[in-house]
């Protein structure tokens, strides 16, 4: 296994607050690595409302979720954070020397002096298709993510059902339909209305019109399999009028969007209060020394889940971490406007 990455601070979550945490730590000359389950930074801002304007960021009268993310990335860029995306922080082990061993689902390991949990409502993970017996299917029949490119070579003559109504689902269904090897490509969604982009809906309409793709407005109900439960034969579905249909299928591709799940964070031995981490309001530290929590994941008297509050929390957490990692030093407050040292760090003059 590759050696662990040694860092001052490991941040769990590249949402807006995790990104600002990088900046505040950087001003105090602390290096940070950030891990996120999503393939891109920005957390809720990018996943839930990229195009919606936010009106309550101080000094920015109006900014979209996407633009705020871009601005935060630009702001923390001088500190060159290690961004480790598309992976889940799965393990956190406090060590006797006060540092932490951290591991991700991609096998990335860290040796960190402090942890900041900026985990929001949890990791954004694919919403799973829950049907009795689905875990017994032999590999290759259920894809919780888009099929890899190029498409697998065993599609010939298969009945494939793609489930979902977002961009990924429509893209996958249309790609399979255009590929032409499947015997039948079906897109399944509870109603004939989609959240995907207009362009993809046009592509879907064209494929449906040409008979390359079938659409069924219904919800999955049960699996039909061989007696041993290993081979998928069909999917039982139910429509809005409670009519049930059996759709032949050898492959299921649920692309049901992402939803935040606390996941592994609940197993790290931290005391959670209604899925939130209680912290003090001077250091934003959990009951475990060296593990801080900022943004939507924390709770304290008067807590409000607002970006502005998360940014403040990240600022004070950074000072507390600097005190922890440099106990012999007085941590000075310097202004970004006037400090030559900060200008040097920021690469500005
Ligand atoms: P998040 O944005 O939730 O980011 C957390 C990140 O951590 C996620 O990307 C997640 O994948 C990752 N993560 C969690 N656990 C793990 C793990 N174990 N491994 C890897 N990654 C992990 N706030 C305002 O102030 N003003 C507004 O106008 C406003 N409008 C909003 C509109 C909507 C529709 C919504 C949903 C929220 C709005 N908010 C607004 C709230 C604001 O978006 C949140 O307060 C903010 O996103 C919290 O940031 P965060 O960094 O704490 O968490």
mmCIF file of C-alpha atoms in Angstrom, residues 49-320:
data_model
loop_
_atom_site.group_PDB
_atom_site.id
_atom_site.type_symbol
_atom_site.label_atom_id
_atom_site.label_comp_id
_atom_site.label_asym_id
_atom_site.label_seq_id
_atom_site.Cartn_x
_atom_site.Cartn_y
_atom_site.Cartn_z
ATOM 1 C CA UNK A 49 -28.712 24.488 -6.290
ATOM 2 C CA UNK A 50 -25.869 25.330 -8.721
ATOM 3 C CA UNK A 51 -27.916 27.876 -10.686
ATOM 4 C CA UNK A 52 -29.988 29.385 -7.843
ATOM 5 C CA UNK A 53 -28.873 32.772 -6.531
ATOM 6 C CA UNK A 54 -27.841 33.182 -2.870
ATOM 7 C CA UNK A 55 -28.534 36.662 -1.469
ATOM 8 C CA UNK A 56 -27.073 36.548 2.033
ATOM 9 C CA UNK A 57 -23.320 36.271 1.615
ATOM 10 C CA UNK A 58 -21.785 39.443 3.089
ATOM 11 C CA UNK A 59 -20.650 41.758 0.317
ATOM 12 C CA UNK A 60 -21.964 39.585 -2.508
ATOM 13 C CA UNK A 61 -25.450 40.886 -3.222
ATOM 14 C CA UNK A 62 -26.210 37.920 -5.455
ATOM 15 C CA UNK A 63 -24.184 34.815 -6.272
ATOM 16 C CA UNK A 64 -25.188 31.397 -7.605
ATOM 17 C CA UNK A 65 -24.214 28.160 -5.867
ATOM 18 C CA UNK A 66 -21.811 27.409 -8.713
ATOM 19 C CA UNK A 67 -20.200 30.845 -8.710
ATOM 20 C CA UNK A 68 -19.752 30.818 -4.931
ATOM 21 C CA UNK A 69 -18.007 27.454 -5.247
ATOM 22 C CA UNK A 70 -15.724 28.784 -7.989
ATOM 23 C CA UNK A 71 -14.903 31.854 -5.898
ATOM 24 C CA UNK A 72 -14.124 29.738 -2.820
ATOM 25 C CA UNK A 73 -11.870 27.469 -4.901
ATOM 26 C CA UNK A 74 -10.034 30.486 -6.308
ATOM 27 C CA UNK A 75 -9.700 32.005 -2.853
ATOM 28 C CA UNK A 76 -8.083 28.912 -1.336
ATOM 29 C CA UNK A 77 -5.965 28.082 -4.414
ATOM 30 C CA UNK A 78 -2.805 29.857 -3.112
ATOM 31 C CA UNK A 79 -2.675 27.254 -0.341
ATOM 32 C CA UNK A 80 -2.700 24.366 -2.825
ATOM 33 C CA UNK A 81 -4.991 22.015 -0.912
ATOM 34 C CA UNK A 82 -4.891 18.346 -1.847
ATOM 35 C CA UNK A 83 -8.383 17.645 -3.203
ATOM 36 C CA UNK A 84 -9.335 13.968 -3.094
ATOM 37 C CA UNK A 85 -12.718 13.655 -4.793
ATOM 38 C CA UNK A 86 -15.057 10.770 -5.584
ATOM 39 C CA UNK A 87 -14.135 8.962 -2.383
ATOM 40 C CA UNK A 88 -15.616 8.540 1.029
ATOM 41 C CA UNK A 89 -13.718 8.983 4.269
ATOM 42 C CA UNK A 90 -14.425 5.586 5.763
ATOM 43 C CA UNK A 91 -12.097 5.289 8.752
ATOM 44 C CA UNK A 92 -10.797 7.638 11.386
ATOM 45 C CA UNK A 93 -8.506 6.270 14.086
ATOM 46 C CA UNK A 94 -7.106 8.534 16.808
ATOM 47 C CA UNK A 95 -3.532 7.626 17.697
ATOM 48 C CA UNK A 96 -1.799 7.699 21.036
ATOM 49 C CA UNK A 97 0.479 10.528 19.914
ATOM 50 C CA UNK A 98 -2.606 12.699 19.325
ATOM 51 C CA UNK A 99 -2.516 12.446 15.517
ATOM 52 C CA UNK A 100 -5.074 10.642 13.350
ATOM 53 C CA UNK A 101 -4.949 7.801 10.839
ATOM 54 C CA UNK A 102 -7.580 8.352 8.164
ATOM 55 C CA UNK A 103 -8.551 6.168 5.238
ATOM 56 C CA UNK A 104 -10.853 6.612 2.247
ATOM 57 C CA UNK A 105 -12.888 4.208 0.136
ATOM 58 C CA UNK A 106 -10.308 4.669 -2.648
ATOM 59 C CA UNK A 107 -7.548 3.492 -0.320
ATOM 60 C CA UNK A 108 -6.008 6.962 0.167
ATOM 61 C CA UNK A 109 -4.481 7.200 3.638
ATOM 62 C CA UNK A 110 -3.615 10.232 5.715
ATOM 63 C CA UNK A 111 -1.585 10.918 8.809
ATOM 64 C CA UNK A 112 -3.187 14.135 10.083
ATOM 65 C CA UNK A 113 -2.485 16.402 13.042
ATOM 66 C CA UNK A 114 -6.117 17.459 13.312
ATOM 67 C CA UNK A 115 -9.438 16.725 11.672
ATOM 68 C CA UNK A 116 -12.169 19.055 10.561
ATOM 69 C CA UNK A 117 -15.507 17.484 9.829
ATOM 70 C CA UNK A 118 -17.241 19.780 7.323
ATOM 71 C CA UNK A 119 -19.564 16.986 6.333
ATOM 72 C CA UNK A 120 -22.880 18.845 5.974
ATOM 73 C CA UNK A 121 -25.799 16.420 6.087
ATOM 74 C CA UNK A 122 -23.443 13.583 5.205
ATOM 75 C CA UNK A 123 -21.738 12.268 2.115
ATOM 76 C CA UNK A 124 -23.567 12.656 -1.179
ATOM 77 C CA UNK A 125 -23.934 9.062 -2.352
ATOM 78 C CA UNK A 126 -26.008 7.422 -5.099
ATOM 79 C CA UNK A 127 -29.557 6.753 -3.929
ATOM 80 C CA UNK A 128 -29.831 2.978 -3.842
ATOM 81 C CA UNK A 129 -32.514 0.841 -5.421
ATOM 82 C CA UNK A 130 -34.032 -1.122 -2.573
ATOM 83 C CA UNK A 131 -35.766 -4.333 -3.594
ATOM 84 C CA UNK A 132 -35.974 -7.632 -1.752
ATOM 85 C CA UNK A 133 -33.154 -9.963 -2.756
ATOM 86 C CA UNK A 134 -31.242 -7.378 -4.810
ATOM 87 C CA UNK A 135 -28.058 -8.092 -2.831
ATOM 88 C CA UNK A 136 -28.070 -11.738 -4.015
ATOM 89 C CA UNK A 137 -27.785 -10.911 -7.741
ATOM 90 C CA UNK A 138 -24.541 -12.134 -9.295
ATOM 91 C CA UNK A 139 -22.174 -9.289 -10.301
ATOM 92 C CA UNK A 140 -22.659 -7.476 -13.601
ATOM 93 C CA UNK A 141 -26.454 -7.264 -13.516
ATOM 94 C CA UNK A 142 -26.887 -4.255 -11.256
ATOM 95 C CA UNK A 143 -25.007 -0.991 -11.866
ATOM 96 C CA UNK A 144 -25.530 1.669 -9.213
ATOM 97 C CA UNK A 145 -23.390 4.007 -11.301
ATOM 98 C CA UNK A 146 -23.314 4.777 -15.025
ATOM 99 C CA UNK A 147 -21.822 2.005 -17.100
ATOM 100 C CA UNK A 148 -18.156 2.534 -17.863
ATOM 101 C CA UNK A 149 -17.142 3.915 -21.245
ATOM 102 C CA UNK A 150 -16.699 2.024 -23.513
ATOM 103 C CA UNK A 151 -19.868 0.075 -22.856
ATOM 104 C CA UNK A 152 -19.434 -3.560 -21.741
ATOM 105 C CA UNK A 153 -19.231 -6.096 -24.558
ATOM 106 C CA UNK A 154 -21.916 -8.433 -23.215
ATOM 107 C CA UNK A 155 -24.903 -6.213 -24.035
ATOM 108 C CA UNK A 156 -25.930 -8.168 -27.133
ATOM 109 C CA UNK A 157 -29.575 -9.135 -27.028
ATOM 110 C CA UNK A 158 -30.028 -7.938 -23.446
ATOM 111 C CA UNK A 159 -33.049 -6.223 -21.975
ATOM 112 C CA UNK A 160 -31.723 -3.312 -19.973
ATOM 113 C CA UNK A 161 -33.740 -1.066 -17.675
ATOM 114 C CA UNK A 162 -32.386 2.342 -16.673
ATOM 115 C CA UNK A 163 -34.143 3.915 -13.691
ATOM 116 C CA UNK A 164 -34.240 7.650 -12.988
ATOM 117 C CA UNK A 165 -35.110 11.059 -14.419
ATOM 118 C CA UNK A 166 -31.935 13.113 -13.971
ATOM 119 C CA UNK A 167 -29.199 13.870 -16.500
ATOM 120 C CA UNK A 168 -27.228 10.701 -15.765
ATOM 121 C CA UNK A 169 -30.217 8.401 -16.260
ATOM 122 C CA UNK A 170 -31.300 9.968 -19.552
ATOM 123 C CA UNK A 171 -27.731 10.063 -20.849
ATOM 124 C CA UNK A 172 -27.214 6.399 -20.010
ATOM 125 C CA UNK A 173 -30.530 5.307 -21.539
ATOM 126 C CA UNK A 174 -29.866 7.270 -24.756
ATOM 127 C CA UNK A 175 -26.265 6.015 -24.998
ATOM 128 C CA UNK A 176 -27.491 2.417 -24.754
ATOM 129 C CA UNK A 177 -30.278 3.044 -27.250
ATOM 130 C CA UNK A 178 -27.849 4.621 -29.736
ATOM 131 C CA UNK A 179 -25.366 1.775 -29.241
ATOM 132 C CA UNK A 180 -27.984 -0.563 -30.671
ATOM 133 C CA UNK A 181 -26.740 -3.865 -29.237
ATOM 134 C CA UNK A 182 -29.379 -4.303 -26.523
ATOM 135 C CA UNK A 183 -32.561 -6.109 -27.484
ATOM 136 C CA UNK A 184 -34.510 -3.484 -25.601
ATOM 137 C CA UNK A 185 -33.624 -0.373 -23.621
ATOM 138 C CA UNK A 186 -36.270 0.861 -21.194
ATOM 139 C CA UNK A 187 -36.231 4.033 -19.157
ATOM 140 C CA UNK A 188 -38.320 3.673 -16.010
ATOM 141 C CA UNK A 189 -39.540 6.644 -13.994
ATOM 142 C CA UNK A 190 -42.733 7.126 -12.026
ATOM 143 C CA UNK A 191 -44.085 9.758 -14.392
ATOM 144 C CA UNK A 192 -43.492 11.075 -17.893
ATOM 145 C CA UNK A 193 -41.746 14.195 -16.584
ATOM 146 C CA UNK A 194 -38.033 14.564 -16.025
ATOM 147 C CA UNK A 195 -35.585 16.700 -14.102
ATOM 148 C CA UNK A 196 -32.902 16.251 -16.779
ATOM 149 C CA UNK A 197 -31.809 19.173 -18.967
ATOM 150 C CA UNK A 198 -33.923 20.263 -21.941
ATOM 151 C CA UNK A 199 -31.229 19.053 -24.336
ATOM 152 C CA UNK A 200 -31.304 15.548 -22.868
ATOM 153 C CA UNK A 201 -35.091 15.486 -22.888
ATOM 154 C CA UNK A 202 -34.959 16.311 -26.601
ATOM 155 C CA UNK A 203 -32.492 13.470 -27.111
ATOM 156 C CA UNK A 204 -34.803 11.136 -25.199
ATOM 157 C CA UNK A 205 -37.815 12.210 -27.268
ATOM 158 C CA UNK A 206 -35.888 11.510 -30.487
ATOM 159 C CA UNK A 207 -34.846 8.019 -29.317
ATOM 160 C CA UNK A 208 -38.414 7.262 -28.207
ATOM 161 C CA UNK A 209 -39.805 8.565 -31.481
ATOM 162 C CA UNK A 210 -37.438 6.351 -33.468
ATOM 163 C CA UNK A 211 -38.448 3.317 -31.386
ATOM 164 C CA UNK A 212 -34.907 2.787 -30.098
ATOM 165 C CA UNK A 213 -35.917 3.419 -26.511
ATOM 166 C CA UNK A 214 -39.020 2.573 -24.506
ATOM 167 C CA UNK A 215 -40.348 4.610 -21.656
ATOM 168 C CA UNK A 216 -42.445 3.132 -18.854
ATOM 169 C CA UNK A 217 -44.107 5.373 -16.261
ATOM 170 C CA UNK A 218 -44.094 3.172 -13.174
ATOM 171 C CA UNK A 219 -42.163 2.319 -10.022
ATOM 172 C CA UNK A 220 -40.115 -0.821 -9.323
ATOM 173 C CA UNK A 221 -41.840 -3.284 -7.035
ATOM 174 C CA UNK A 222 -40.022 -6.635 -7.030
ATOM 175 C CA UNK A 223 -37.384 -8.730 -8.770
ATOM 176 C CA UNK A 224 -38.030 -11.934 -10.681
ATOM 177 C CA UNK A 225 -34.963 -14.141 -10.593
ATOM 178 C CA UNK A 226 -33.862 -17.715 -11.139
ATOM 179 C CA UNK A 227 -34.601 -19.981 -8.159
ATOM 180 C CA UNK A 228 -31.199 -19.383 -6.607
ATOM 181 C CA UNK A 229 -31.822 -15.622 -6.706
ATOM 182 C CA UNK A 230 -28.593 -15.027 -8.653
ATOM 183 C CA UNK A 231 -29.906 -14.320 -12.179
ATOM 184 C CA UNK A 232 -32.268 -11.477 -12.931
ATOM 185 C CA UNK A 233 -35.152 -12.320 -15.254
ATOM 186 C CA UNK A 234 -37.602 -9.449 -14.916
ATOM 187 C CA UNK A 235 -38.636 -6.428 -12.920
ATOM 188 C CA UNK A 236 -42.177 -6.177 -11.547
ATOM 189 C CA UNK A 237 -43.381 -2.567 -11.733
ATOM 190 C CA UNK A 238 -46.497 -0.720 -10.618
ATOM 191 C CA UNK A 239 -47.969 2.393 -12.228
ATOM 192 C CA UNK A 240 -49.954 5.302 -10.814
ATOM 193 C CA UNK A 241 -53.223 3.375 -11.319
ATOM 194 C CA UNK A 242 -51.842 0.409 -9.347
ATOM 195 C CA UNK A 243 -51.512 -1.661 -12.521
ATOM 196 C CA UNK A 244 -48.646 -4.121 -12.289
ATOM 197 C CA UNK A 245 -46.466 -5.141 -15.238
ATOM 198 C CA UNK A 246 -43.607 -7.585 -15.605
ATOM 199 C CA UNK A 247 -40.712 -6.119 -17.617
ATOM 200 C CA UNK A 248 -38.139 -8.589 -18.868
ATOM 201 C CA UNK A 249 -34.649 -7.546 -17.774
ATOM 202 C CA UNK A 250 -31.139 -8.937 -17.596
ATOM 203 C CA UNK A 251 -29.555 -5.718 -16.360
ATOM 204 C CA UNK A 252 -30.679 -2.871 -14.105
ATOM 205 C CA UNK A 253 -29.046 0.552 -14.039
ATOM 206 C CA UNK A 254 -30.562 2.662 -11.247
ATOM 207 C CA UNK A 255 -29.395 6.283 -11.572
ATOM 208 C CA UNK A 256 -31.676 7.776 -8.965
ATOM 209 C CA UNK A 257 -29.602 10.811 -8.085
ATOM 210 C CA UNK A 258 -27.567 11.479 -4.987
ATOM 211 C CA UNK A 259 -28.661 11.932 -1.404
ATOM 212 C CA UNK A 260 -26.605 12.829 1.664
ATOM 213 C CA UNK A 261 -25.993 10.000 4.104
ATOM 214 C CA UNK A 262 -24.131 10.259 7.367
ATOM 215 C CA UNK A 263 -22.657 6.847 6.570
ATOM 216 C CA UNK A 264 -19.319 5.991 8.131
ATOM 217 C CA UNK A 265 -19.147 9.183 10.200
ATOM 218 C CA UNK A 266 -21.632 7.583 12.583
ATOM 219 C CA UNK A 267 -19.079 4.821 13.313
ATOM 220 C CA UNK A 268 -16.140 6.920 14.423
ATOM 221 C CA UNK A 269 -17.116 6.864 18.079
ATOM 222 C CA UNK A 270 -18.193 10.513 18.148
ATOM 223 C CA UNK A 271 -21.204 11.444 20.234
ATOM 224 C CA UNK A 272 -23.903 12.487 17.783
ATOM 225 C CA UNK A 273 -26.974 14.429 18.800
ATOM 226 C CA UNK A 274 -29.791 13.904 16.323
ATOM 227 C CA UNK A 275 -27.226 13.210 13.589
ATOM 228 C CA UNK A 276 -25.292 16.379 14.464
ATOM 229 C CA UNK A 277 -21.981 16.874 16.243
ATOM 230 C CA UNK A 278 -22.122 19.031 19.365
ATOM 231 C CA UNK A 279 -19.228 21.522 19.547
ATOM 232 C CA UNK A 280 -18.149 24.396 21.767
ATOM 233 C CA UNK A 281 -18.363 27.874 20.282
ATOM 234 C CA UNK A 282 -14.782 28.995 20.924
ATOM 235 C CA UNK A 283 -12.935 26.192 19.154
ATOM 236 C CA UNK A 284 -15.726 24.378 17.286
ATOM 237 C CA UNK A 285 -14.248 21.176 18.635
ATOM 238 C CA UNK A 286 -16.178 17.982 19.291
ATOM 239 C CA UNK A 287 -15.862 16.073 22.562
ATOM 240 C CA UNK A 288 -12.807 14.431 20.990
ATOM 241 C CA UNK A 289 -9.738 16.718 21.176
ATOM 242 C CA UNK A 290 -8.376 17.500 17.724
ATOM 243 C CA UNK A 291 -11.615 16.671 15.912
ATOM 244 C CA UNK A 292 -13.457 19.842 14.955
ATOM 245 C CA UNK A 293 -16.832 20.165 13.252
ATOM 246 C CA UNK A 294 -17.955 23.155 11.178
ATOM 247 C CA UNK A 295 -20.910 24.018 8.955
ATOM 248 C CA UNK A 296 -24.196 22.131 8.753
ATOM 249 C CA UNK A 297 -22.887 19.038 10.585
ATOM 250 C CA UNK A 298 -22.381 20.751 13.954
ATOM 251 C CA UNK A 299 -24.738 21.928 16.644
ATOM 252 C CA UNK A 300 -24.518 24.363 19.591
ATOM 253 C CA UNK A 301 -26.956 26.675 21.316
ATOM 254 C CA UNK A 302 -28.254 29.140 18.726
ATOM 255 C CA UNK A 303 -26.881 27.225 15.714
ATOM 256 C CA UNK A 304 -28.274 28.267 12.337
ATOM 257 C CA UNK A 305 -27.454 26.279 9.212
ATOM 258 C CA UNK A 306 -26.226 29.208 7.148
ATOM 259 C CA UNK A 307 -23.123 29.633 5.020
ATOM 260 C CA UNK A 308 -22.161 32.787 6.896
ATOM 261 C CA UNK A 309 -22.185 30.910 10.221
ATOM 262 C CA UNK A 310 -20.128 28.064 8.761
ATOM 263 C CA UNK A 311 -17.484 30.528 7.546
ATOM 264 C CA UNK A 312 -17.200 32.057 11.028
ATOM 265 C CA UNK A 313 -16.930 28.604 12.614
ATOM 266 C CA UNK A 314 -14.150 27.625 10.197
ATOM 267 C CA UNK A 315 -12.214 30.774 11.142
ATOM 268 C CA UNK A 316 -12.245 30.063 14.867
ATOM 269 C CA UNK A 317 -11.593 26.342 14.336
ATOM 270 C CA UNK A 318 -8.454 27.265 12.350
ATOM 271 C CA UNK A 319 -7.075 29.304 15.266
ATOM 272 C CA UNK A 320 -7.827 26.479 17.700
#
